[in-house]
mmCIF file of N, CA and C in Angstrom:
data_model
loop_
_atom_site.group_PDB
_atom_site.id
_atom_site.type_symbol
_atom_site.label_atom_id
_atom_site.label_comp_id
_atom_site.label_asym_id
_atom_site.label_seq_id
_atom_site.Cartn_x
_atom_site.Cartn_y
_atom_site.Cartn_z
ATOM 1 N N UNK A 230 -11.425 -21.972 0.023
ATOM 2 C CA UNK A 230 -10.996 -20.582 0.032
ATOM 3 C C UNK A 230 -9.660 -20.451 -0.689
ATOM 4 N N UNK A 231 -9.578 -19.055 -1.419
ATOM 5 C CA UNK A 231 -8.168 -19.497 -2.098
ATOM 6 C C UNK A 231 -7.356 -18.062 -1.780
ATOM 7 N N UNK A 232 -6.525 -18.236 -1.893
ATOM 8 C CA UNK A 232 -5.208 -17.069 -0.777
ATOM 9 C C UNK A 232 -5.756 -15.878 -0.883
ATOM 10 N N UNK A 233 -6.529 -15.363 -1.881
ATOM 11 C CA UNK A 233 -7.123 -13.999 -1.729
ATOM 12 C C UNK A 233 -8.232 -13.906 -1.222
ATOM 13 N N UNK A 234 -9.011 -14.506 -0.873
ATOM 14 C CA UNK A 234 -9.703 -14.822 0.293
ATOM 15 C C UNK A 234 -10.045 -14.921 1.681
ATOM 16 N N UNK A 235 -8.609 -15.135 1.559
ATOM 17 C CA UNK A 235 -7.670 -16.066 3.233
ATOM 18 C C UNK A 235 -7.461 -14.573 3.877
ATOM 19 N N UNK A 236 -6.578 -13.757 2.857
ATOM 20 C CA UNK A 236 -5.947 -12.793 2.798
ATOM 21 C C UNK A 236 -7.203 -11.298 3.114
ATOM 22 N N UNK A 237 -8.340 -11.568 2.398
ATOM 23 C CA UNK A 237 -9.422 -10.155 2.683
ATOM 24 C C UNK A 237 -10.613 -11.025 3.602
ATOM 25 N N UNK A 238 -9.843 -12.210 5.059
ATOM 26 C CA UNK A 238 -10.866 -12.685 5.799
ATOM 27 C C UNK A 238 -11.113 -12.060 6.527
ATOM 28 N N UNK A 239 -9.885 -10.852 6.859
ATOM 29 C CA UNK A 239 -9.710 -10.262 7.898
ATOM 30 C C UNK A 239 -10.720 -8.949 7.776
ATOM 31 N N UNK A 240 -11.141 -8.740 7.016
ATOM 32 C CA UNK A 240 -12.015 -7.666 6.735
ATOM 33 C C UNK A 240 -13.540 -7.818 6.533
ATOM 34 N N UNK A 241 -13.945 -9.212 7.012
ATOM 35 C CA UNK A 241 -15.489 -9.660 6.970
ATOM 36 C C UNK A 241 -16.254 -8.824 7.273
ATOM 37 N N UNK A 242 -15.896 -8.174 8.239
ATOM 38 C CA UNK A 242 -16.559 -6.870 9.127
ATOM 39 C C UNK A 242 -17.720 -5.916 7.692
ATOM 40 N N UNK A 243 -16.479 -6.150 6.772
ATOM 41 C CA UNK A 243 -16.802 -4.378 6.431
ATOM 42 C C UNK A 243 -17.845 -4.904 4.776
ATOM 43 N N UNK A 244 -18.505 -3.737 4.117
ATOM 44 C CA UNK A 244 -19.683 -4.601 3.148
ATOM 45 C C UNK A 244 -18.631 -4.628 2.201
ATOM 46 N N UNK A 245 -17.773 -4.905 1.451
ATOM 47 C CA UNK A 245 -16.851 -5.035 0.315
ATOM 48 C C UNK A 245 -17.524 -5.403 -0.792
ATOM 49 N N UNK A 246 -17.194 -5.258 -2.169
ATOM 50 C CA UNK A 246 -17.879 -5.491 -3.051
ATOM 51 C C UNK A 246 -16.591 -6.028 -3.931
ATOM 52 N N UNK A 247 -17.131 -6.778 -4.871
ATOM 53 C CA UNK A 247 -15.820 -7.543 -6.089
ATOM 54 C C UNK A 247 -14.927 -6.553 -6.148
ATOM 55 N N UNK A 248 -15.446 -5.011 -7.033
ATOM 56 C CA UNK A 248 -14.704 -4.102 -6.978
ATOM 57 C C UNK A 248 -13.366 -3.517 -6.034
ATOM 58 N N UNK A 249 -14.229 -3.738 -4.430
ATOM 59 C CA UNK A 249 -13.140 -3.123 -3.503
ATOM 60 C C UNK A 249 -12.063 -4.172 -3.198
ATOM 61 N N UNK A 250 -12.630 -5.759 -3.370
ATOM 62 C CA UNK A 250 -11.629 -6.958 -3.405
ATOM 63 C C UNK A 250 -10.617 -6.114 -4.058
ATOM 64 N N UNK A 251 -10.931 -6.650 -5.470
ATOM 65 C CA UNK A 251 -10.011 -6.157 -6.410
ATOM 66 C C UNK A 251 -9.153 -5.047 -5.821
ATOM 67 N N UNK A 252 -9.238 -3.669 -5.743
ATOM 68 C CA UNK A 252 -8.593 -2.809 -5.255
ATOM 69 C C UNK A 252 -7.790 -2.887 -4.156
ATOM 70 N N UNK A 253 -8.496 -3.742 -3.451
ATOM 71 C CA UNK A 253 -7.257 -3.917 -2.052
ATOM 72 C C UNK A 253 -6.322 -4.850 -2.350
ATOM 73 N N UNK A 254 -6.600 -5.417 -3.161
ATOM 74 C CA UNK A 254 -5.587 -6.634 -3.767
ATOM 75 C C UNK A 254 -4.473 -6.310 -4.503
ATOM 76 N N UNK A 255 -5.051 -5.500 -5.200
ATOM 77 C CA UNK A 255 -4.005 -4.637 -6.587
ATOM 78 C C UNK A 255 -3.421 -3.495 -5.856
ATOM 79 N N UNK A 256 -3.703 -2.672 -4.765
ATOM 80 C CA UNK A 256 -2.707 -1.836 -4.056
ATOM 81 C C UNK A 256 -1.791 -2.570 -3.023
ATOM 82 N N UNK A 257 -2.008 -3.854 -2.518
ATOM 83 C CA UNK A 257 -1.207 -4.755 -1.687
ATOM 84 C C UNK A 257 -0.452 -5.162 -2.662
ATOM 85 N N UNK A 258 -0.656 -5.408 -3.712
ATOM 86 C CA UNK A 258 0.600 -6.476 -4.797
ATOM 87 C C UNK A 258 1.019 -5.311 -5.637
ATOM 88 N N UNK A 259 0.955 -4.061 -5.719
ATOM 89 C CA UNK A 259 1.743 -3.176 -6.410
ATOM 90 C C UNK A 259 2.464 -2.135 -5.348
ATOM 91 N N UNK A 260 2.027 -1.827 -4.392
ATOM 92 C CA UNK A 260 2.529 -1.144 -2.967
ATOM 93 C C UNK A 260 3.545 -2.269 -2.278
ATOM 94 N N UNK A 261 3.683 -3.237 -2.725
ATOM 95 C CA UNK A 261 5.014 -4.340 -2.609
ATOM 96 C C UNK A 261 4.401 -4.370 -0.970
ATOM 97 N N UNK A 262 3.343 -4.753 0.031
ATOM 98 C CA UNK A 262 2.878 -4.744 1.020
ATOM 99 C C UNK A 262 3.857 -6.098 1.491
ATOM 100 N N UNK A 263 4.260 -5.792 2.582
ATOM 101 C CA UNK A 263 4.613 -7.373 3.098
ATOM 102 C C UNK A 263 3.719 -7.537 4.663
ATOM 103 N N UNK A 264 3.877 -6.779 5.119
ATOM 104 C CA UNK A 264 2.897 -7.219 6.547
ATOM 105 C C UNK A 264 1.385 -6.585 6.226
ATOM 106 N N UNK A 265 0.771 -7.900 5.871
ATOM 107 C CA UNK A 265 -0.931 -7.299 4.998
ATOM 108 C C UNK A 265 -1.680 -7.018 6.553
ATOM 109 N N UNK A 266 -0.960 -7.860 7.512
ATOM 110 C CA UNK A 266 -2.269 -7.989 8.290
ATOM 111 C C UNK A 266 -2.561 -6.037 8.940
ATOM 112 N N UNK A 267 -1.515 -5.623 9.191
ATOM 113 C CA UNK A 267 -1.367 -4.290 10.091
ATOM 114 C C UNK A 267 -1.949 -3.168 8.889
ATOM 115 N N UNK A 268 -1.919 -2.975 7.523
ATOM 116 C CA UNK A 268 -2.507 -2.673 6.047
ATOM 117 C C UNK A 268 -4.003 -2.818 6.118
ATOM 118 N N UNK A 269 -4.312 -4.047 6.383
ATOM 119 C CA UNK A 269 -5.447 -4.476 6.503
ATOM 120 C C UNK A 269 -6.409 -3.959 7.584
ATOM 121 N N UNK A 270 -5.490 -3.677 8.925
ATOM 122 C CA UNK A 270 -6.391 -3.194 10.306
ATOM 123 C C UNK A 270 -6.690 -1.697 10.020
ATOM 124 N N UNK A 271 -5.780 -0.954 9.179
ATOM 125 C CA UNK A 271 -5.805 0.660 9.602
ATOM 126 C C UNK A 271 -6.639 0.062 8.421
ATOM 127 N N UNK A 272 -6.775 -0.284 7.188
ATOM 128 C CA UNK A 272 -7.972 -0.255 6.395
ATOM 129 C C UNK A 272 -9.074 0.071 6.837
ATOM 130 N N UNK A 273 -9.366 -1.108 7.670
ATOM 131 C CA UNK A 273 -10.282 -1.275 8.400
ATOM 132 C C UNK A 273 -10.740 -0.291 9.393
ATOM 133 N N UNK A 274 -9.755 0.137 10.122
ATOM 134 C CA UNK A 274 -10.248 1.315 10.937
ATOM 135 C C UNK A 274 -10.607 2.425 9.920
ATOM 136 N N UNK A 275 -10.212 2.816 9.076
ATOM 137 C CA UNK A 275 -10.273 4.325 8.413
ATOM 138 C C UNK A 275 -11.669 4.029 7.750
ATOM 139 N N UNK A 276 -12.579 3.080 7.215
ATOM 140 C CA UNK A 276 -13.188 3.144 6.645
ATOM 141 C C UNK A 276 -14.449 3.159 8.085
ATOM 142 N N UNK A 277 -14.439 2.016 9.104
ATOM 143 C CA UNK A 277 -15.472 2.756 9.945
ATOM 144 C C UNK A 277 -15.551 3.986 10.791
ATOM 145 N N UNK A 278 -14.413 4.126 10.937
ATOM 146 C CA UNK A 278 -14.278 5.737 11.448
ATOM 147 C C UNK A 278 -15.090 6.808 10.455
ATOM 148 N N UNK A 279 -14.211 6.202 9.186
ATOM 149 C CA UNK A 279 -15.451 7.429 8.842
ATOM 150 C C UNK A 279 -16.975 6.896 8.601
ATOM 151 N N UNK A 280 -17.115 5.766 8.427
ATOM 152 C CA UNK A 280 -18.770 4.981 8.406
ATOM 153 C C UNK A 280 -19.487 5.895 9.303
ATOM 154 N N UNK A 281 -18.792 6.134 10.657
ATOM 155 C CA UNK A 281 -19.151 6.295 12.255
ATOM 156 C C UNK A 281 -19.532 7.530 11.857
ATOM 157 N N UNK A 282 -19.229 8.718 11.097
ATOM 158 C CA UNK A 282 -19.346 10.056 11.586
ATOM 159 C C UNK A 282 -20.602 10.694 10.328
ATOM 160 N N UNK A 283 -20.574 9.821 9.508
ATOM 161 C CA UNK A 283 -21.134 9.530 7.884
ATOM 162 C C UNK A 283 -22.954 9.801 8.259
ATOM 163 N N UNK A 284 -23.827 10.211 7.608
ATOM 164 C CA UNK A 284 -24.949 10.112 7.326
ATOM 165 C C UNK A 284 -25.543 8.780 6.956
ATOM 166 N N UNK A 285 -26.496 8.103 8.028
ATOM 167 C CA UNK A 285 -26.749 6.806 7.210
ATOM 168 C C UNK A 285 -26.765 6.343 6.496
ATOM 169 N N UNK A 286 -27.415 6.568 4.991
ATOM 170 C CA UNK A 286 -27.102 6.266 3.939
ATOM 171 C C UNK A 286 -26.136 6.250 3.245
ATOM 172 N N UNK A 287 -25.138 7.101 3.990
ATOM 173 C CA UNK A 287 -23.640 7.119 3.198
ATOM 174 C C UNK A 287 -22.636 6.600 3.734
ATOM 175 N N UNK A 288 -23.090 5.870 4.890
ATOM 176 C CA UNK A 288 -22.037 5.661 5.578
ATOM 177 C C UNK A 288 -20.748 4.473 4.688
ATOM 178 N N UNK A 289 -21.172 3.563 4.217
ATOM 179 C CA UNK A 289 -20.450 2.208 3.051
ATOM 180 C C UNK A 289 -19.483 3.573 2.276
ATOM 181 N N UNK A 290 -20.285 4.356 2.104
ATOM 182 C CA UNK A 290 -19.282 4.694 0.576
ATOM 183 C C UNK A 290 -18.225 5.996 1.312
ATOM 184 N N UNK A 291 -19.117 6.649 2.329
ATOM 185 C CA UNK A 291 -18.037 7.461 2.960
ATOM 186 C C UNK A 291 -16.601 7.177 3.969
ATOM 187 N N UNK A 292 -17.042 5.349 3.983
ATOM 188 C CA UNK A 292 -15.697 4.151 4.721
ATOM 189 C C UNK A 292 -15.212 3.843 3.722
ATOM 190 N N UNK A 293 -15.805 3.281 2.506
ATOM 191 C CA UNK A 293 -14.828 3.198 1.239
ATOM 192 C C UNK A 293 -13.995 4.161 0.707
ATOM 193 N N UNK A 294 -14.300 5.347 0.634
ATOM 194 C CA UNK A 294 -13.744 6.374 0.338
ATOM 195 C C UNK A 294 -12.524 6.664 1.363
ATOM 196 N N UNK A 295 -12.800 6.814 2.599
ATOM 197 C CA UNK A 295 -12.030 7.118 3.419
ATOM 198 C C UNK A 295 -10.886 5.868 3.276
ATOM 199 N N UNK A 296 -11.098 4.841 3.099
ATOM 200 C CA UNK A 296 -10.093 3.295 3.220
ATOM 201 C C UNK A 296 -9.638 3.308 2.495
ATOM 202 N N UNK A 297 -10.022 3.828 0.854
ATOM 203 C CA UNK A 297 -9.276 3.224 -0.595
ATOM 204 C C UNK A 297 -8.274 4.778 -0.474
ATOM 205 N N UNK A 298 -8.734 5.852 0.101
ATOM 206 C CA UNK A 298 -7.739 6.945 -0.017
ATOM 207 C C UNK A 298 -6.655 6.864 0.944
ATOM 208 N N UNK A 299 -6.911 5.887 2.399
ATOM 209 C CA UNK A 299 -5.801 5.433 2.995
ATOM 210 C C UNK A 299 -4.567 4.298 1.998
ATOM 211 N N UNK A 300 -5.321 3.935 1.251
ATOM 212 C CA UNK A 300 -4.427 2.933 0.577
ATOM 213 C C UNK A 300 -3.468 3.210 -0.399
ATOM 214 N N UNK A 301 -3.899 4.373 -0.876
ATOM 215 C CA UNK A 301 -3.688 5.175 -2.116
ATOM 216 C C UNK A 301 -2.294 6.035 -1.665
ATOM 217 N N UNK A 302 -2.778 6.571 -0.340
ATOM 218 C CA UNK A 302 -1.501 7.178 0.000
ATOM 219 C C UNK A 302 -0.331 6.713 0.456
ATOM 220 N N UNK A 303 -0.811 5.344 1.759
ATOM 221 C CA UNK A 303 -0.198 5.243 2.008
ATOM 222 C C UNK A 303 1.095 4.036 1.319
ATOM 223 N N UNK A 304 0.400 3.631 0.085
ATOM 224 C CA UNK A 304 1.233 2.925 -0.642
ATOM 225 C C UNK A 304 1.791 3.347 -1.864
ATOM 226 N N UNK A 305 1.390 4.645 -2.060
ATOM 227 C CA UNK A 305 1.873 5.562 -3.252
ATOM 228 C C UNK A 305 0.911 4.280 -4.631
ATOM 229 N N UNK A 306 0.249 4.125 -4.183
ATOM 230 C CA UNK A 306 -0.418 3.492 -5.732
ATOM 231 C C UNK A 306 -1.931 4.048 -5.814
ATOM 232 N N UNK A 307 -2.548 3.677 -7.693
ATOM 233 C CA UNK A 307 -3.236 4.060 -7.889
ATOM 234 C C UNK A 307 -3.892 3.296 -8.614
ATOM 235 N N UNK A 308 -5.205 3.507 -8.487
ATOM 236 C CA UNK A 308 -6.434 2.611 -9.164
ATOM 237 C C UNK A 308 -5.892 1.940 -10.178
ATOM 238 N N UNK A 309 -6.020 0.623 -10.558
ATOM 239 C CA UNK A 309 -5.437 0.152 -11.818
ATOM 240 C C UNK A 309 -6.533 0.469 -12.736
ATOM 241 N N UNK A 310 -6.028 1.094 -13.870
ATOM 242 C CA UNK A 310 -7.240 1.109 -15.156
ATOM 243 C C UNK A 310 -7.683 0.259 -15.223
ATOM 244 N N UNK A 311 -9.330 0.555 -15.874
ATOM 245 C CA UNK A 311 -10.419 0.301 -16.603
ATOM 246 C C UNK A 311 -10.539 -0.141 -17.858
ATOM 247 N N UNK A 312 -10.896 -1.675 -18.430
ATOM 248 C CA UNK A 312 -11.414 -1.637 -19.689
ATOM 249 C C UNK A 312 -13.058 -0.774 -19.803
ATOM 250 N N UNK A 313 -12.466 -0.187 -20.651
ATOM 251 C CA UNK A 313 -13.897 0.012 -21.307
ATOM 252 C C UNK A 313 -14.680 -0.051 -22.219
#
C-alpha cells in the first residue's frame, strides 16, 4: 500500500472511483489539510447522508456530489483541470 492509499483506507466504506481518489487527494494537498482523518469522516458522512435520502439508483452520485461539494467548500479549492 502506498501513503495514498493508507491515507483514502479510511473511506473503504464508500464506492470511490480513480477519479474521486484523485479529487480527494488534490483538495487535501491544495486545501493545505493537516488533520485528514476528521476531513475524511465529514467526507464520509456527507456523502451517505445524502446516499440515505437519494433514489436508488442515484444514490453513489448523489453522495459524491454531496462529499466533493463538502470539500470544495470547505477547503476553498477547486477541481484541478482536465487534459483534454
Amino acid at each position: 500500500m502506498n501513503s495514498d492509499e493508507i491515507l483514502l483506507s479510511q473511506l473503504h466504506e464508500l464506492p470511490l472511483t480513480k477519479e474521486d481518489q484523485r479529487f480527494i487527494l488534490h483538495c487535501l494537498r491544495v486545501g493545505g489539510v493537516v488533520d485528514h482523518s476528521s476531513v475524511l469522516a465529514t467526507y464520509q458522512t456527507c456523502w451517505l447522508n445524502a446516499a440515505e435520502s437519494a433514489s436508488s439508483p442515484q444514490r453513489d452520485n448523489a453522495g459524491r456530489r454531496a462529499a466533493n461539494t463538502f470539500l470544495r467548500e470547505a477547503l476553498g479549492v477547486e477541481a484541478p483541470a482536465t487534459a483534454r
